[in-house]
Amino acid sequence: MMIGFPALMLYFWVCLEHHQGALARPAALTVDAFKQFFFEEYLQKIIDGALPTLLSVKIYMGFVLYSFVCAYFLPGPVVEGFALPSLKGNKLKYLCNGLSFWYLTLALSVGLHYFGIFDLTLIADNYGPIMFTAIIWGFVMTTLVYVISGVMGKHHRMSGSFFYDYFMGACLNPRVGHVDLKMWAETRVPWPVLFYISVSCALKQYQALGYVPAPAAFMVLAHFLYSNACQKGEECIVTSWDIFYEKDGFMLIFWNMAGVPFTYCMSSVYLYKYQLVQGAAVSHELFYTIFLFTLLLVGYYVFDTGNSQKNRFRMEQNGSFMTRNAFPQLPWGHIKNPKYIQTSHGNLLLTDGWWGVVRKPHYTADLMMSISWGLITGCESFLPYFYFCFFVCVLTHRVSRDMERCAKKYGKDWDEYKRRVPYIFIPYVF
């Protein structure tokens, strides 16, 4: 994974940059053909067009540094996390200033672009070098967290295998001052970068055509909703599994620094490259476009309210519940007096709201949105569908792992939970 996924990201860049999204492959199934493909079609094109440049480092690392400074200094509410066994039951405090960071970033980006200080189209023009810069930073940050936390004696739940611990993480809650690096990396970098890649691609099409095509606008909306949700509901993330339990290693750091923004954006990049080569934008019948916008918005509604229901339920149990007037506050985002199962283990299993309909409504919503991101591009390239296919594999594995873990942990209480909520993704289907 640590070698294969970065190599795959660069391969996808070659496909988008030089093959209009078609999957590049050797001319024949021979050793010589594979060698020629690897050195000339893959490696040489990366060297020629995707290696980091001074500009790409300024753009990407500048944003990383800016987002960290904002996380450190901007105002926001302070929320307590769960009691941590590693800290003898003490709770960490999290400064949730993602919303002020997000609004400030949106305002600054509009001003910088409008006054010609920073042209947002530079992101699309330098997509390959920026991605490569992010890949390198993913490794650098992982190494820094691993080494520094070791020097400070903060390694936790170690397996004894260096590569496993480097990948899964060694430190549970790495911090610089009061900034929790895990939460910062999960919310402040990947989703805004993803959003601005889509904005940049849409602006490139606007420059060429004089208008923003519906599919490009669709992707900007899709990535705005996702990024906005992460910032406006940041206080809910404090009680999530990633923050509470997962250690901060390559899996989380690389995925957030490079994987999310530069694999989830392929629909936007494909639409821009298609228009650049073909001279005309991807377009669809009005009914089909309306259907996809509806699919996206319904999926987002379930995603937003489903995550809000569960995390606010957890926050109420943790004593950290709070109400924020962040846009948009959707109906049914908070369940008052919810139904749940009190387990003998001490935990509460929510069986109300979306969580009384299926066990994983947020996964269903994610899949609805991700398939719409592919469908808006048409059917001429697999790459816009990679995110959906990858997500199906990841979520299927995660669900099976969660079901096994919960069955072992909760026993008869889990049997009762399955009786009350028998479906995982889709009611009466699966």
Coordinates of C-alpha atoms in Angstrom, one line a residue:
M1 CA 0.0 0.0 0.0
M2 CA 2.8 2.5 0.9
I3 CA 4.4 2.0 -2.5
G4 CA 1.5 0.8 -4.6
F5 CA -1.0 3.5 -3.9
P6 CA 1.3 6.5 -4.6
A7 CA 2.4 4.7 -7.8
L8 CA -1.3 4.2 -8.8
M9 CA -2.0 7.9 -8.2
L10 CA 0.8 8.8 -10.6
Y11 CA -0.5 6.2 -13.1
F12 CA -3.9 7.8 -13.0
W13 CA -2.3 11.2 -13.6
V14 CA -0.6 9.8 -16.8
C15 CA -4.0 8.5 -17.9
L16 CA -5.7 11.8 -17.4
E17 CA -2.9 14.0 -18.7
H18 CA -1.9 12.0 -21.8
H19 CA -4.8 9.5 -22.6
Q20 CA -8.0 11.5 -22.0
G21 CA -8.8 9.2 -19.0
A22 CA -8.3 5.9 -20.9
L23 CA -6.3 3.3 -19.0
A24 CA -2.8 3.3 -20.5
R25 CA -1.4 -0.2 -21.0
P26 CA 1.6 -1.9 -22.8
A27 CA 1.3 -2.5 -26.5
A28 CA 1.7 -6.3 -26.1
L29 CA 1.9 -8.8 -23.3
T30 CA 5.7 -9.2 -23.6
V31 CA 8.6 -8.3 -21.3
D32 CA 10.0 -5.8 -23.8
A33 CA 6.6 -4.2 -24.1
F34 CA 6.2 -3.9 -20.4
K35 CA 9.7 -2.4 -20.0
Q36 CA 8.9 0.1 -22.8
F37 CA 5.6 1.0 -21.2
F38 CA 7.1 1.5 -17.7
F39 CA 10.1 3.5 -18.7
E40 CA 8.7 5.5 -21.6
E41 CA 5.0 5.8 -21.1
Y42 CA 4.9 5.9 -17.3
L43 CA 8.2 6.9 -15.7
Q44 CA 9.4 9.4 -18.4
K45 CA 6.0 11.2 -18.5
I46 CA 6.1 11.6 -14.7
I47 CA 9.6 13.0 -14.9
D48 CA 8.7 15.3 -17.7
G49 CA 5.4 16.6 -16.2
A50 CA 4.7 15.6 -12.6
L51 CA 7.8 16.2 -10.6
P52 CA 7.5 18.8 -7.9
T53 CA 8.4 22.4 -8.8
L54 CA 9.0 25.4 -6.7
L55 CA 5.5 26.7 -7.6
S56 CA 3.8 23.4 -6.7
V57 CA 5.6 23.4 -3.3
K58 CA 4.6 27.0 -2.7
I59 CA 1.0 26.2 -3.5
Y60 CA 0.6 23.0 -1.6
M61 CA 2.9 23.5 1.4
G62 CA 1.7 27.1 1.6
F63 CA -1.8 26.0 2.0
V64 CA -0.8 23.3 4.6
L65 CA 1.1 25.9 6.6
Y66 CA -1.8 28.4 6.3
S67 CA -4.3 25.8 7.5
F68 CA -2.2 24.9 10.5
V69 CA -1.7 28.6 11.5
C70 CA -5.5 29.0 11.2
A71 CA -6.1 25.9 13.3
Y72 CA -3.7 27.4 16.0
F73 CA -4.9 31.0 16.2
L74 CA -8.5 31.3 14.9
P75 CA -11.4 31.5 17.4
G76 CA -13.8 28.6 18.0
P77 CA -15.5 26.6 20.7
V78 CA -13.5 24.1 22.7
V79 CA -14.9 20.6 22.9
E80 CA -13.9 17.7 25.1
G81 CA -13.3 14.3 23.6
F82 CA -13.9 10.8 25.1
A83 CA -12.1 9.7 28.2
L84 CA -8.9 8.0 26.9
P85 CA -7.5 4.9 28.6
S86 CA -4.0 5.9 27.5
L87 CA -4.4 9.1 29.5
K88 CA -5.8 7.2 32.6
G89 CA -9.4 8.3 31.8
N90 CA -8.6 12.0 31.1
K91 CA -10.1 13.9 28.2
L92 CA -8.4 15.9 25.6
K93 CA -9.7 19.3 24.6
Y94 CA -10.2 20.3 20.9
L95 CA -10.3 23.8 19.5
C96 CA -13.0 23.6 16.8
N97 CA -12.3 26.6 14.7
G98 CA -12.9 24.9 11.3
L99 CA -15.8 27.1 10.5
S100 CA -13.9 30.4 10.9
F101 CA -11.1 28.8 8.9
W102 CA -13.4 27.8 6.1
Y103 CA -15.2 31.2 5.8
L104 CA -11.9 33.0 6.0
T105 CA -10.4 30.7 3.3
L106 CA -13.4 31.2 1.0
A107 CA -13.2 35.0 1.3
L108 CA -9.5 35.1 0.8
S109 CA -9.5 32.9 -2.2
V110 CA -12.2 35.0 -3.9
G111 CA -10.2 38.2 -3.2
L112 CA -6.8 36.7 -4.2
H113 CA -8.3 35.4 -7.5
Y114 CA -10.3 38.5 -8.3
F115 CA -7.4 40.9 -7.8
G116 CA -4.9 38.7 -9.6
I117 CA -2.8 38.0 -6.6
F118 CA -3.2 34.2 -6.9
D119 CA -5.0 32.8 -10.0
L120 CA -6.9 29.7 -8.9
T121 CA -6.5 28.2 -12.3
L122 CA -2.8 27.6 -11.4
I123 CA -4.0 24.6 -9.4
A124 CA -5.4 22.8 -12.5
D125 CA -2.4 23.8 -14.5
N126 CA 0.0 22.3 -12.0
Y127 CA -2.1 19.4 -10.9
G128 CA 0.6 16.7 -11.4
P129 CA 3.4 18.5 -9.6
I130 CA 1.1 19.5 -6.7
M131 CA -0.1 15.9 -6.3
F132 CA 3.5 14.7 -6.3
T133 CA 4.3 17.3 -3.6
A134 CA 1.4 16.1 -1.5
I135 CA 2.6 12.5 -1.9
I136 CA 6.1 13.4 -0.6
W137 CA 4.6 15.4 2.2
G138 CA 2.5 12.4 3.2
F139 CA 5.6 10.3 3.8
V140 CA 7.5 13.2 5.4
M141 CA 4.7 14.0 7.9
T142 CA 4.2 10.3 8.7
T143 CA 7.9 9.9 9.4
L144 CA 8.0 13.1 11.6
V145 CA 5.0 11.9 13.7
Y146 CA 6.5 8.5 14.1
V147 CA 10.0 9.6 15.1
I148 CA 9.1 12.6 17.3
S149 CA 6.4 10.7 19.2
G150 CA 8.9 7.9 19.8
V151 CA 11.5 10.3 21.1
M152 CA 8.8 11.8 23.4
G153 CA 7.8 8.3 24.6
K154 CA 4.3 8.5 23.2
H155 CA 4.1 5.3 21.2
H156 CA 1.0 3.3 21.9
R157 CA -0.3 -0.2 21.3
M158 CA 2.8 -1.2 19.3
S159 CA 2.9 -4.5 17.4
G160 CA 6.6 -5.0 17.3
S161 CA 6.7 -4.7 13.5
F162 CA 8.2 -1.4 12.2
F163 CA 6.3 -1.4 8.9
Y164 CA 3.0 -2.3 10.4
D165 CA 3.3 0.4 13.1
Y166 CA 4.6 2.9 10.6
F167 CA 1.5 2.2 8.4
M168 CA -1.1 1.9 11.2
G169 CA 0.5 4.5 13.5
A170 CA 2.4 4.6 16.7
C171 CA 1.0 7.7 18.4
L172 CA -2.6 8.1 19.3
N173 CA -3.0 11.8 19.7
P174 CA 0.0 13.8 18.3
R175 CA -0.2 17.5 19.0
V176 CA 1.6 20.7 18.3
G177 CA 0.6 23.0 21.2
H178 CA -3.2 22.7 21.4
V179 CA -3.6 21.6 17.7
D180 CA -4.5 17.9 17.4
L181 CA -2.6 16.9 14.2
K182 CA -5.0 14.0 13.5
M183 CA -8.1 16.2 13.5
W184 CA -6.3 19.0 11.6
A185 CA -5.2 16.5 8.9
E186 CA -8.6 15.0 8.6
T187 CA -10.6 18.2 8.1
R188 CA -8.4 21.2 7.2
V189 CA -6.3 19.9 4.3
P190 CA -8.0 17.2 2.2
W191 CA -11.5 18.6 1.7
P192 CA -10.6 22.2 1.0
V193 CA -7.8 21.1 -1.4
L194 CA -10.3 18.8 -3.1
F195 CA -12.8 21.7 -3.4
Y196 CA -10.3 24.1 -4.9
I197 CA -9.1 21.5 -7.4
S198 CA -12.7 21.3 -8.7
V199 CA -13.0 25.1 -8.6
S200 CA -9.8 25.5 -10.6
C201 CA -11.0 23.0 -13.2
A202 CA -14.3 24.7 -13.5
L203 CA -12.6 28.1 -13.9
K204 CA -10.4 26.6 -16.7
Q205 CA -13.6 25.6 -18.6
Y206 CA -15.1 29.0 -18.0
Q207 CA -12.0 30.6 -19.5
A208 CA -12.3 28.4 -22.6
L209 CA -16.1 28.4 -23.1
G210 CA -17.3 31.6 -21.4
Y211 CA -19.6 29.6 -19.1
V212 CA -19.3 26.8 -16.5
P213 CA -20.8 23.6 -17.9
A214 CA -23.4 21.8 -15.7
P215 CA -21.1 18.8 -14.9
A216 CA -18.3 21.1 -13.7
A217 CA -20.8 23.1 -11.6
F218 CA -22.1 19.8 -10.2
M219 CA -18.6 18.8 -9.1
V220 CA -17.9 22.1 -7.5
L221 CA -21.2 21.8 -5.6
A222 CA -20.5 18.2 -4.6
H223 CA -17.1 19.0 -3.2
F224 CA -18.3 22.3 -1.5
L225 CA -21.0 20.3 0.4
Y226 CA -18.5 17.7 1.6
S227 CA -15.9 20.3 2.6
N228 CA -18.4 22.6 4.2
A229 CA -19.9 19.6 6.2
C230 CA -16.5 18.8 7.6
Q231 CA -16.0 22.3 8.8
K232 CA -19.4 23.1 10.1
G233 CA -19.7 19.8 12.0
E234 CA -16.1 19.7 13.2
E235 CA -17.2 19.4 16.9
C236 CA -18.9 16.1 16.0
I237 CA -15.6 14.6 14.7
V238 CA -14.1 14.8 18.2
T239 CA -16.1 11.7 19.3
S240 CA -15.5 9.7 16.0
W241 CA -13.6 6.4 15.9
D242 CA -10.7 7.9 14.0
I243 CA -10.0 10.5 16.6
F244 CA -10.8 8.3 19.7
Y245 CA -9.1 5.1 18.7
E246 CA -7.1 5.0 15.4
K247 CA -3.4 5.8 15.7
D248 CA -1.9 8.5 13.5
G249 CA 0.2 6.6 10.9
F250 CA 0.7 6.4 7.2
M251 CA -2.8 5.1 6.7
L252 CA -4.5 8.2 8.0
I253 CA -1.8 10.8 7.3
F254 CA -1.1 9.9 3.7
W255 CA -4.7 9.4 2.9
N256 CA -5.7 12.8 4.2
M257 CA -2.7 14.7 2.8
A258 CA -2.6 13.1 -0.6
G259 CA -5.1 10.3 -1.2
V260 CA -8.4 12.1 -0.6
P261 CA -7.8 15.3 -2.6
F262 CA -6.0 13.7 -5.5
T263 CA -8.1 10.6 -6.1
Y264 CA -11.5 12.0 -5.2
C265 CA -11.0 14.8 -7.7
M266 CA -10.7 12.7 -10.8
S267 CA -14.2 13.5 -12.1
S268 CA -13.4 17.2 -12.1
V269 CA -10.0 16.7 -13.7
Y270 CA -11.4 14.4 -16.3
L271 CA -14.2 16.9 -17.2
Y272 CA -11.6 19.6 -17.7
K273 CA -9.2 17.4 -19.7
Y274 CA -12.1 16.2 -21.9
Q275 CA -13.1 19.7 -22.8
L276 CA -9.5 20.7 -23.4
V277 CA -8.9 17.9 -25.9
Q278 CA -12.4 17.7 -27.5
G279 CA -13.0 21.4 -27.6
A280 CA -16.5 20.9 -26.1
A281 CA -17.7 20.1 -22.6
V282 CA -19.4 16.9 -21.4
S283 CA -23.1 17.5 -21.5
H284 CA -26.2 15.5 -20.8
E285 CA -30.0 15.6 -21.3
L286 CA -31.7 17.9 -18.8
F287 CA -33.7 15.1 -17.2
Y288 CA -30.5 13.1 -16.5
T289 CA -28.7 16.1 -15.1
I290 CA -31.7 16.9 -12.8
F291 CA -31.7 13.2 -11.7
L292 CA -28.0 13.4 -10.7
F293 CA -28.4 16.6 -8.9
T294 CA -31.3 15.1 -7.0
L295 CA -29.2 11.9 -6.2
L296 CA -26.4 14.1 -4.9
L297 CA -28.5 16.3 -2.7
V298 CA -30.6 13.4 -1.3
G299 CA -27.3 11.5 -0.6
Y300 CA -25.9 14.6 1.1
Y301 CA -29.0 15.1 3.2
V302 CA -28.7 11.5 4.6
F303 CA -24.9 11.9 5.0
D304 CA -25.2 15.2 6.9
T305 CA -28.1 14.3 9.1
G306 CA -27.0 10.7 9.7
N307 CA -23.6 11.7 10.9
S308 CA -25.1 14.6 12.9
Q309 CA -27.6 12.2 14.6
K310 CA -25.0 9.7 15.7
N311 CA -22.3 12.1 16.7
R312 CA -24.6 14.4 18.6
F313 CA -26.0 11.3 20.4
R314 CA -22.4 10.5 21.4
M315 CA -21.8 14.1 22.4
E316 CA -24.8 14.0 24.7
Q317 CA -23.5 10.9 26.4
N318 CA -20.0 12.5 26.7
G319 CA -21.5 15.8 28.1
S320 CA -20.0 17.8 25.3
F321 CA -23.2 18.5 23.2
M322 CA -23.5 22.0 21.7
T323 CA -25.6 23.8 19.2
R324 CA -24.0 25.8 16.4
N325 CA -25.7 28.1 13.8
A326 CA -23.5 26.9 11.0
F327 CA -24.9 26.7 7.4
P328 CA -26.8 24.5 6.6
Q329 CA -28.6 23.2 9.7
L330 CA -30.8 20.5 8.2
P331 CA -34.0 19.1 9.6
W332 CA -33.6 15.8 11.6
G333 CA -30.0 16.4 12.4
H334 CA -30.6 16.0 16.1
I335 CA -32.9 13.4 17.7
K336 CA -34.3 14.4 21.0
N337 CA -34.9 11.5 23.4
P338 CA -33.7 8.9 20.9
K339 CA -34.3 5.1 21.2
Y340 CA -31.2 3.0 22.0
I341 CA -30.0 -0.3 23.5
Q342 CA -28.2 -0.1 26.8
T343 CA -25.5 -2.9 26.5
S344 CA -24.1 -4.8 29.4
H345 CA -20.7 -3.5 28.3
G346 CA -21.9 0.0 29.1
N347 CA -22.1 1.4 25.6
L348 CA -25.3 2.7 24.0
L349 CA -26.4 1.5 20.5
L350 CA -28.5 4.1 18.7
T351 CA -31.6 2.6 17.1
D352 CA -33.4 5.8 16.1
G353 CA -33.4 8.2 13.2
W354 CA -31.5 6.9 10.2
W355 CA -29.8 4.5 12.5
G356 CA -33.1 2.8 13.1
V357 CA -33.6 2.3 9.4
V358 CA -30.2 0.8 8.5
R359 CA -27.0 0.2 10.5
K360 CA -24.7 2.2 8.2
P361 CA -26.8 5.1 6.7
H362 CA -23.7 7.3 6.3
Y363 CA -22.1 4.6 4.1
T364 CA -25.2 4.4 2.0
A365 CA -25.1 8.2 1.6
D366 CA -21.4 8.2 0.7
L367 CA -22.1 5.6 -2.0
M368 CA -25.0 7.6 -3.4
M369 CA -22.8 10.7 -3.7
S370 CA -19.8 8.9 -5.0
I371 CA -21.7 7.1 -7.8
S372 CA -23.2 10.5 -8.9
W373 CA -19.7 11.9 -9.2
G374 CA -18.9 9.3 -11.7
L375 CA -22.2 9.3 -13.6
I376 CA -22.0 13.1 -14.2
T377 CA -18.9 12.5 -16.4
G378 CA -20.5 9.9 -18.7
C379 CA -19.2 6.5 -19.4
E380 CA -16.1 7.0 -21.5
S381 CA -13.5 6.6 -18.7
F382 CA -13.2 4.4 -15.6
L383 CA -11.2 6.9 -13.6
P384 CA -14.2 9.0 -12.4
Y385 CA -15.7 5.8 -11.1
F386 CA -12.5 4.7 -9.2
Y387 CA -13.6 6.5 -6.0
F388 CA -16.9 4.7 -6.0
C389 CA -15.4 1.2 -6.7
F390 CA -12.6 1.8 -4.1
F391 CA -15.2 2.9 -1.6
V392 CA -17.3 -0.2 -2.2
C393 CA -14.3 -2.4 -1.4
V394 CA -13.2 -0.3 1.6
L395 CA -16.7 -0.1 3.1
T396 CA -17.5 -3.8 2.5
H397 CA -14.3 -4.7 4.4
R398 CA -14.9 -2.2 7.1
V399 CA -18.5 -3.3 7.7
S400 CA -17.5 -7.0 7.9
R401 CA -14.8 -6.0 10.4
D402 CA -17.2 -3.9 12.4
M403 CA -19.9 -6.6 12.5
E404 CA -17.4 -9.2 13.8
R405 CA -16.0 -6.8 16.4
C406 CA -19.4 -5.7 17.7
A407 CA -20.7 -9.3 17.8
K408 CA -17.8 -10.3 19.9
K409 CA -17.9 -7.2 22.1
Y410 CA -21.7 -7.0 22.8
G411 CA -22.9 -10.6 22.5
K412 CA -26.6 -11.0 23.1
D413 CA -27.1 -7.2 23.0
W414 CA -25.8 -7.3 19.4
D415 CA -28.3 -10.0 18.5
E416 CA -31.0 -7.7 19.8
Y417 CA -29.6 -4.8 17.8
K418 CA -29.6 -6.9 14.7
R419 CA -33.3 -7.8 15.3
R420 CA -34.2 -4.1 15.7
V421 CA -32.1 -2.9 12.7
P422 CA -31.8 -5.9 10.4
Y423 CA -30.5 -4.1 7.3
I424 CA -27.0 -2.7 6.8
F425 CA -27.2 -0.4 3.7
I426 CA -30.7 -0.5 2.1
P427 CA -34.0 -1.3 3.8
Y428 CA -35.6 -4.6 2.7
V429 CA -32.7 -5.1 0.3
F430 CA -29.3 -5.4 2.1

